[in-house]
XYZ file of C-alpha atoms in Angstrom:
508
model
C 133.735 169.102 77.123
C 131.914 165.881 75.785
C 131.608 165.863 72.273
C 128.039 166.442 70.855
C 125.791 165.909 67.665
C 127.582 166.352 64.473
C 126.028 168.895 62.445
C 126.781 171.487 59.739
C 124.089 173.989 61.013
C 124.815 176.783 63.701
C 123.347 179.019 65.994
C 124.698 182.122 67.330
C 123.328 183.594 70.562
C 124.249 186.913 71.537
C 124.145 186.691 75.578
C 124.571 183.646 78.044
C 121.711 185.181 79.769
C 118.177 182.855 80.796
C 117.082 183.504 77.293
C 120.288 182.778 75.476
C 121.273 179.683 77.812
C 117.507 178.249 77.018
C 117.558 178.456 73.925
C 121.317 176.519 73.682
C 120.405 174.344 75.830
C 117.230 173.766 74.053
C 118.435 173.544 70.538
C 121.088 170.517 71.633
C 118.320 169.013 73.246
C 115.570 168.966 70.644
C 117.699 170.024 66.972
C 120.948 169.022 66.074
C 121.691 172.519 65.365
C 125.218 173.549 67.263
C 124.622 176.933 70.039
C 127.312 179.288 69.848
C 126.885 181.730 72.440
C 128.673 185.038 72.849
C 129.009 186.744 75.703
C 130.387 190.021 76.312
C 130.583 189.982 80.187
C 132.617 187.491 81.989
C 130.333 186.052 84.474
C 127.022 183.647 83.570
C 123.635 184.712 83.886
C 123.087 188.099 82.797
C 121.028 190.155 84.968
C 120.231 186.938 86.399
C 123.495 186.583 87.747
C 125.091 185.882 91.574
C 127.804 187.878 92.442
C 130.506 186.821 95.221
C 132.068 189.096 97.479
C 134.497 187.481 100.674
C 131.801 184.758 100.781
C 128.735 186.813 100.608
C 126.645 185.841 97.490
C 124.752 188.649 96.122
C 121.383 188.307 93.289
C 121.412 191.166 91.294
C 118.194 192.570 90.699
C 116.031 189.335 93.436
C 115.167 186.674 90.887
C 111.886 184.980 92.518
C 111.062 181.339 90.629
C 107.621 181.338 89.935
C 105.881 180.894 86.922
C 102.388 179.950 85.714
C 103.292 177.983 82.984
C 104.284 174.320 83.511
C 106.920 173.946 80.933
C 109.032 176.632 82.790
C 108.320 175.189 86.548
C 109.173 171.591 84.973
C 112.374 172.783 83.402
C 114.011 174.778 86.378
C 113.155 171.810 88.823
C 114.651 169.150 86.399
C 117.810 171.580 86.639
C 117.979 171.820 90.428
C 115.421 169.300 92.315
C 113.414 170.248 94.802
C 114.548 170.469 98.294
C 112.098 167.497 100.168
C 112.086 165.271 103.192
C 113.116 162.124 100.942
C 115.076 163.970 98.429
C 117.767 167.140 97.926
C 118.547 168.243 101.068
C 120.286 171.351 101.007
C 122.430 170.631 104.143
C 124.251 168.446 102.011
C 123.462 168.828 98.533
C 124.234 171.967 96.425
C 122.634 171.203 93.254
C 119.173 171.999 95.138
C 116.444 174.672 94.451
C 114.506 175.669 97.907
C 111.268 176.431 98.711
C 110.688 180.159 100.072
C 108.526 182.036 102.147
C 107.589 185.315 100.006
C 107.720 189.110 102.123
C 107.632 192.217 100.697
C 106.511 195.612 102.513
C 107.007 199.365 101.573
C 108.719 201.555 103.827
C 106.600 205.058 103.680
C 106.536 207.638 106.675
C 109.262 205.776 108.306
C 107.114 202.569 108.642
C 106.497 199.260 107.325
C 103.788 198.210 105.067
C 102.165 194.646 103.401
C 102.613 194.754 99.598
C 100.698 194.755 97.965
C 98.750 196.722 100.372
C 96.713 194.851 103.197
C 93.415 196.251 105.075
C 94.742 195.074 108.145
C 94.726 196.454 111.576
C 98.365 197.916 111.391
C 98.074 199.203 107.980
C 95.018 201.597 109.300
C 97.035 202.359 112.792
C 99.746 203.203 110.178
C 97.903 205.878 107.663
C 95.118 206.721 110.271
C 91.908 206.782 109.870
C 91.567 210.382 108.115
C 94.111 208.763 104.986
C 91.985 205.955 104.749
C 88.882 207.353 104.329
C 90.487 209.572 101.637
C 91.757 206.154 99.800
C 88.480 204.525 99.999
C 86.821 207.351 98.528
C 89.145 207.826 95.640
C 88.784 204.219 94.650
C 85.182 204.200 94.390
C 84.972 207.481 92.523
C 87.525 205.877 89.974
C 84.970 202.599 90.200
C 82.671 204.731 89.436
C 84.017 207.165 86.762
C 87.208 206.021 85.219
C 89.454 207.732 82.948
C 88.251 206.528 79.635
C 91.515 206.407 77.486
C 94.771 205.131 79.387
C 97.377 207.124 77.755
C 100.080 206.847 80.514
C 101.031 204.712 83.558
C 99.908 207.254 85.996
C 95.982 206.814 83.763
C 96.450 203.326 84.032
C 97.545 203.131 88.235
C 94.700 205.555 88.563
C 92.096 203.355 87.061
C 93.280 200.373 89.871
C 94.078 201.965 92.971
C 92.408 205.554 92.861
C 94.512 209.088 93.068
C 94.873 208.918 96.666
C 96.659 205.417 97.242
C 98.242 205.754 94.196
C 100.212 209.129 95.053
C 100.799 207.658 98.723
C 102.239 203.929 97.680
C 103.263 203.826 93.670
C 103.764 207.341 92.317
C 107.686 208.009 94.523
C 108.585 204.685 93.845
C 107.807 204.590 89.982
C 109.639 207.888 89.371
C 112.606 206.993 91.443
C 112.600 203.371 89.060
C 112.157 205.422 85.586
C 113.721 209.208 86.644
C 110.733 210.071 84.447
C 106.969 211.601 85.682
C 104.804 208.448 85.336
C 102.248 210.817 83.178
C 105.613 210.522 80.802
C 105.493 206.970 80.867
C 103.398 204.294 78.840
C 100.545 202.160 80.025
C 102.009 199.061 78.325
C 104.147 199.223 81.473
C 101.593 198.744 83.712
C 99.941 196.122 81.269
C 103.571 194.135 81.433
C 103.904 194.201 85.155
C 101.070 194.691 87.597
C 98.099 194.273 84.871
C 96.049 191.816 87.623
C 96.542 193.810 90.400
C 93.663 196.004 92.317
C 92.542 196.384 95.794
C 89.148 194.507 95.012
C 91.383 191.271 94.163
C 93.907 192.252 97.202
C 90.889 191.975 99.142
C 89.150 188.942 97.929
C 93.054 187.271 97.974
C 93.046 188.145 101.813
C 89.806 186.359 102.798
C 90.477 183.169 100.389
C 94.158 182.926 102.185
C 91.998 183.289 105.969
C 90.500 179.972 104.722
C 92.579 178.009 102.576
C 96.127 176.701 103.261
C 97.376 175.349 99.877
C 101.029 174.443 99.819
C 100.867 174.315 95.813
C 104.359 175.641 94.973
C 102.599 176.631 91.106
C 99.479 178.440 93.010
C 98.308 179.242 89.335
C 94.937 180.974 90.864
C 97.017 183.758 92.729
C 98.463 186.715 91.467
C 101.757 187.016 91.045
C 102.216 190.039 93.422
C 100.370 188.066 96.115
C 102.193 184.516 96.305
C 103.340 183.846 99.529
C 106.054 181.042 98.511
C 108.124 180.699 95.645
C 111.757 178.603 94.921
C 114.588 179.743 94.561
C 118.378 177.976 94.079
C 120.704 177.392 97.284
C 123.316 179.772 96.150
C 120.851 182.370 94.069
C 120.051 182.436 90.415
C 123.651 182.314 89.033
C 123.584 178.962 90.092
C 121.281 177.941 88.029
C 122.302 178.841 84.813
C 126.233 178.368 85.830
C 124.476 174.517 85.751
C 123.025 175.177 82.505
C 125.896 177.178 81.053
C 127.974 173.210 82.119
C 124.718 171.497 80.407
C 125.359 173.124 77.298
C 128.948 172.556 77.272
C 128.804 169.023 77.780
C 126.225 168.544 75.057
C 128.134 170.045 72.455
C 127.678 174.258 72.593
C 129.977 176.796 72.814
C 130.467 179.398 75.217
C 132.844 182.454 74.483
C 133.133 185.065 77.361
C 134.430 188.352 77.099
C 132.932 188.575 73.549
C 131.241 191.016 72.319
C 129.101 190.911 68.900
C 129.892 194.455 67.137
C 128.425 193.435 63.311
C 125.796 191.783 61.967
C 126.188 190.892 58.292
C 123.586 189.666 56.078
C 123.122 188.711 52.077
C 122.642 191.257 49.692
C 118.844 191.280 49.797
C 119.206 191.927 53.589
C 116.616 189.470 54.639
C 119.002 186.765 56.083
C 121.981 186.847 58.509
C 124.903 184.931 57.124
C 128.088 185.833 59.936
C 128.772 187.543 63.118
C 131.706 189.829 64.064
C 132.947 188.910 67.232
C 135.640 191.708 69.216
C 137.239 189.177 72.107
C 139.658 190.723 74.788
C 141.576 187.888 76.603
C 143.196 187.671 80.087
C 145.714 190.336 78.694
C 143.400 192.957 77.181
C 144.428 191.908 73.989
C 141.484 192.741 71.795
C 141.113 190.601 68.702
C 138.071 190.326 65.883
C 137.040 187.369 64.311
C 134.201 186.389 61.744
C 131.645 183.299 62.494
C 128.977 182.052 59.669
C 125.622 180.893 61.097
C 122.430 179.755 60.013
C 120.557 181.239 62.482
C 121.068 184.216 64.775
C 119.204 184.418 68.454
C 119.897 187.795 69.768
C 119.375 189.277 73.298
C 121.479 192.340 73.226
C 119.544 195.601 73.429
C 117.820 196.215 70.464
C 119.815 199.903 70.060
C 122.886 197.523 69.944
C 121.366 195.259 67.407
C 120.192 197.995 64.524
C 123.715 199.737 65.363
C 125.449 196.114 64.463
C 123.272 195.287 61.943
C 123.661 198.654 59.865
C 126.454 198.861 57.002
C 127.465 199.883 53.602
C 126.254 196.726 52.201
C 123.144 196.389 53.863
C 122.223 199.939 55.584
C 119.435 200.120 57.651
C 116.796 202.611 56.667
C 117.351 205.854 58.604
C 114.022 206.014 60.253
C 114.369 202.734 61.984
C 118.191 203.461 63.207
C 116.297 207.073 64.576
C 114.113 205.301 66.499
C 116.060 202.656 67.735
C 118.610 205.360 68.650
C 115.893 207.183 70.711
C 115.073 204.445 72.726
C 116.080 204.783 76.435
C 116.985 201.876 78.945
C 116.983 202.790 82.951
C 120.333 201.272 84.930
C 120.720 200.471 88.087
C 123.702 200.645 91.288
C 123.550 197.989 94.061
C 125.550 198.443 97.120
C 126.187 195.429 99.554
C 126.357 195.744 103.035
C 127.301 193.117 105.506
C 125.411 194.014 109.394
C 125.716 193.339 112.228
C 121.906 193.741 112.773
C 118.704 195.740 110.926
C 116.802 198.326 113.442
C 114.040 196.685 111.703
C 112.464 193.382 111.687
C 114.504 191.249 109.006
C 112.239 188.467 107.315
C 111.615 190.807 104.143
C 112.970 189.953 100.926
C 112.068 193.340 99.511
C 111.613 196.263 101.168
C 110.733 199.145 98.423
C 111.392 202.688 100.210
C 108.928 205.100 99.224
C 110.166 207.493 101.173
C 110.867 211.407 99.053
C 113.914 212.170 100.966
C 116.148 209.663 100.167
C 117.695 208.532 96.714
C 117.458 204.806 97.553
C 114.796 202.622 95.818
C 114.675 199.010 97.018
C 116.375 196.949 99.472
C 116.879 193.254 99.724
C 117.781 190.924 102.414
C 119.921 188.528 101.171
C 119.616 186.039 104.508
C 115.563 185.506 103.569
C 116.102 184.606 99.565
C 118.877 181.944 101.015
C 120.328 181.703 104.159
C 123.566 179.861 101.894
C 123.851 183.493 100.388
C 125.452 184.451 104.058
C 128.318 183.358 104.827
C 128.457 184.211 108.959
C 124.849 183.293 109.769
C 124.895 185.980 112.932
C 125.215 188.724 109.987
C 122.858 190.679 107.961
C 123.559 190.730 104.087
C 121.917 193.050 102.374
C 121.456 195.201 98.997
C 120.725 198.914 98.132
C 119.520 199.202 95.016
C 119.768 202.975 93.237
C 118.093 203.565 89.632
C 120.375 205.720 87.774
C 121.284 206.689 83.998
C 124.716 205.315 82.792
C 126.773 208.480 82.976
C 124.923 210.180 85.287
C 126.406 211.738 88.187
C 125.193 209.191 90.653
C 126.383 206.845 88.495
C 130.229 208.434 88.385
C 130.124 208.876 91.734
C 133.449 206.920 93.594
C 132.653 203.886 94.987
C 133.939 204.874 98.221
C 131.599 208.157 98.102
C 128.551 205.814 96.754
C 129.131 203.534 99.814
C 128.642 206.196 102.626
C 125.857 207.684 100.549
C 124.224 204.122 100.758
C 125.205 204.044 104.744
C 124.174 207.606 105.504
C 120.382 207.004 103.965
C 120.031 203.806 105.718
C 120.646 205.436 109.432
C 118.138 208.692 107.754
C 115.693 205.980 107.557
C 116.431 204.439 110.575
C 117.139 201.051 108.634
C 120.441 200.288 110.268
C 123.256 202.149 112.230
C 126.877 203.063 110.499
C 128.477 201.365 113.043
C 126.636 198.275 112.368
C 128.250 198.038 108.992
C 131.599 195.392 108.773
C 131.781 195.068 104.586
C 130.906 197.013 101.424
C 130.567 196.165 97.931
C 129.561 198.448 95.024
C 128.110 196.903 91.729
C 127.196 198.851 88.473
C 124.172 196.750 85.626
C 123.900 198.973 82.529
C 120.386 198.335 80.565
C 118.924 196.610 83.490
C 115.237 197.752 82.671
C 114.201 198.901 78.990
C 111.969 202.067 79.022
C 108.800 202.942 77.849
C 109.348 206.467 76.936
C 111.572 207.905 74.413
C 110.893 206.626 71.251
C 109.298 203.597 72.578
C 105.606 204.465 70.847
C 107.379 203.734 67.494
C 108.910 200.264 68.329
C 106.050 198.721 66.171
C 108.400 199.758 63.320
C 111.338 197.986 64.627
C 110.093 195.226 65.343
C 108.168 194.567 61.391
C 111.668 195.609 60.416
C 113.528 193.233 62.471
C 110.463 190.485 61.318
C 111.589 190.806 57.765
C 114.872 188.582 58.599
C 113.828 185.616 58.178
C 116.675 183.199 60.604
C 116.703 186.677 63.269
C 115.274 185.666 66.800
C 115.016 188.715 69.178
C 114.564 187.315 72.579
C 114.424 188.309 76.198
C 114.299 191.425 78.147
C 116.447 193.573 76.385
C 116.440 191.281 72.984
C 112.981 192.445 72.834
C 112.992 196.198 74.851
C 110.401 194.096 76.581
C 110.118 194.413 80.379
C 110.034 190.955 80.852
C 110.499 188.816 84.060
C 112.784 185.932 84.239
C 110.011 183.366 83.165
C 108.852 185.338 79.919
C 112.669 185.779 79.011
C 113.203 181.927 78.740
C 109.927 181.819 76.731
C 110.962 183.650 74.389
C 113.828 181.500 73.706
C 111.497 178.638 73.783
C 109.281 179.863 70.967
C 112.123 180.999 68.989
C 113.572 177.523 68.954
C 110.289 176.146 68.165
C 110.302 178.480 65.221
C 113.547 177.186 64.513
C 112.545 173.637 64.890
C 109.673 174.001 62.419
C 111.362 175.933 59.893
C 108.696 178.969 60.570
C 109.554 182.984 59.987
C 106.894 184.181 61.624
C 107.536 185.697 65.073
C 104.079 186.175 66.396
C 104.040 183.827 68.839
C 107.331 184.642 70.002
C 106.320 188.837 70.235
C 102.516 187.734 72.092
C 105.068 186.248 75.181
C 104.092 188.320 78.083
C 101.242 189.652 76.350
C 98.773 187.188 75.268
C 96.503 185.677 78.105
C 98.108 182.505 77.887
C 101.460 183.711 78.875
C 100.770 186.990 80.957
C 102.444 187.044 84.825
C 99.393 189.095 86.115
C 100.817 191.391 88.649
């Protein structure tokens, strides 16, 4: 480690996740204000990470880089260049971010369809002609008459797609993400993720892309669930921010793994944070506690965590806002890896999402198409098997040998891939991996004015925020927090309106 700015001011960061790594890396390079970042994991990156299993490089979760806003484009690429005739070549550089062709499809009735959903010639062989008519009447009758007042996802899917395309293509798949009926779930969901998404712009996308041919990697005019390229690092997301996690390091931060915040302490009037508790294990399982003064805290652990820390004798939190923060619910997720010999399917998907009733499986990815580096035997097929499940949940106690054939038996139900096809197995477990919008979630207005009243308190990122944010939103977050930071401001509104004002909304 290089030494760095001298300064008496310090900023813990709860998580070396995109939104705690930005902001360190962005507070050495614009403040001289010293990071301090705890982590309680041992591995870089947070959801965000890349796993490594006998060679075989695994992205938790598929992390596509793409962005509307220039700032975030501009900062990845000045991380990892470009891959270009004249420039990084990733045959012989690693440091390298490619550029990616973009396939997704949905696997429904035991075949394979665009998404978002295309009116081409095999999606209509696919439903028939009888299913389509029924999908293009439903969406004019909700053209026509829409539900007035939104007041869940399944109101607000309804409104886009009609009933009948909706219950063939979202509803299985949305339920299998959230375990929950969508009419249980809030609209805000819908607003966070797939707000500029219908079939009228799915159609109008279609007959621009028959007559354009734009190789503009930002393709700010499309929506985000219809880009067709997108980058992505040589050895998957953890790369990345193992490079910025070095960045921050040799500019002066600090980066403690295995640490885990467990208090929050603040001065008697409660409206400033003055030290951390830290609980460390070491290589031994030695578990020690330590106190660290700051001048700023920058926290992305789950807000539940966060009231929980911050409550105590001296400072209690009032007992409505520990209620609802107690109430609120996050949705975890399983991923198996498999190593193939071959698909029975065609294999240049990234995604496919399996919307099919009879299985438990949600999502798979194909490793080989976000990075063929990812492989390590090119003539194999890598690929993840992604399960949403509640920590504690029988699914999610299952064995890891028992989860495995599970995984293997639902692949040959779906004709994916044959059992003997399979040479490797991996099983990984992500607690929190999505934040929910049911439970208590229609009261988090009062969290967050309560958590607004701390003056040099930065929630940030997905789970900082119980915000379903994507990668891009996460790390502007951290970015408005250090510019609040920076300017010596309390108020959070800009940092809260990421994701939600115009200016920042991925439309999906």
């Amino acid at each position: 480690m290089t030494s760095g700015k001298e300064t008496n001011k310090i900023a813990i960061i709860a998580g070396a996740g995109p939104a705690g790594l930005t902001a360190a890396l962005e507070l050495l390079r614009t403040t001289d204000i010293k990071p301090l970042i705890f982590e309680m994991d041992d591995i870089i990156g947070g959801i965000s990470r890349t796993v490594n299993h006998n060679g075989n490089r695994m992205d938790i979760g598929g992390h596509r880089f793409f962005s509307k806003n220039d700032s975030v484009m501009s900062w990845w690429l000045d991380i990892l260049p470009l891959e270009s005739p004249n420039g990084s070549n990733p045959e012989k550089d690693d440091l390298v971010m490619l550029c990616r062709s973009r396939l997704s499809r949905i696997l429904f009735l035991r075949k394979l369809f665009d998404y978002p959903i295309s009116l081409n010639e095999d999606t209509i062989r696919n439903l028939g002609l009888w299913r389509m008519f029924k999908i293009g009447m439903s969406y004019l009758k909700v053209q026509l008459l829409p539900k007035r007042k939104e007041k869940s996802l399944e109101d607000f899917m309804i409104n886009r797609f009609g009933v009948e395309l909706y219950q063939t293509f979202f509803r299985d798949y949305t339920e299998k993400l959230w375990g929950v009926p969508c009419n249980k779930i809030s609209p805000e969901w819908g607003g966070q993720r797939i707000k500029g998404l219908s079939i009228t712009k799915t159609i109008l996308h279609a007959l621009k892309q028959t007559f354009a041919n734009s190789s503009d990697i930002h393709q700010k005019d499309t929506e985000t669930s219809l880009i067709k390229q997108f980058l992505y690092p040589k050895f998957g997301p953890g790369q990345l921010w193992e490079t910025v996690a070095g960045k921050v390091t040799e500019l002066g931060g600090e980066i403690h793994m295995n640490a885990k915040i467990v208090g929050v302490n603040r001065d008697k009037n409660g409206n400033r944070i003055e030290s951390v508790v830290v609980e460390s294990t070491d290589a031994d399982g030695l578990i020690t506690k330590a106190t660290y003064p700051c001048d700023y805290f920058l926290s992305t652990m789950p807000v539940k965590d966060l009231i929980a820390a911050l409550s105590n004798e001296a400072t209690p939190v009032p007992t409505e806002i520990r209620q609802i923060s107690e109430g609120l619910v996050y949705r975890d997720f399983i991923t198996v890896g498999l190593l193939l010999d071959k698909l029975e399917i065609g294999t240049t998907d990234n995604w496919i999402y399996v919307q099919e009733s009879d299985v438990k499986l949600g999502r798979i990815q194909i490793f080989n198409n976000w990075s063929p580096y990812l492989v390590s035997d090119p003539s194999k097929i890598w690929i993840g098997l992604e399960y949403f499940v509640n920590e504690g949940d029988d699914m999610w106690t299952k064995p890891d040998a028992d989860f495995i054939q599970l995984a293997i038996n639902e692949l040959d139900k779906i004709h994916i891939a044959k059992p003997q096809s399979v040479r490797d197995s991996v099983v990984y477990h992500i607690k929190k991996a999505y934040p929910a919008y049911f439970g208590t979630y229609g009261e988090f207005a009062k969290i967050r004015d309560y958590l607004d009243t701390i003056e040099n308190l930065f929630p940030m990122g997905r789970n900082g925020m119980h915000k379903y944010n994507n990668m891009d939103h996460s790390m502007l977050t951290a970015m408005e927090a250090v510019t609040c930071i920076r300017e010596g401001s309390s108020d959070k509104t800009n940092l809260w309106n990421v994701n939600t004002e115009e200016d920042y909304h991925e439309k999906k």
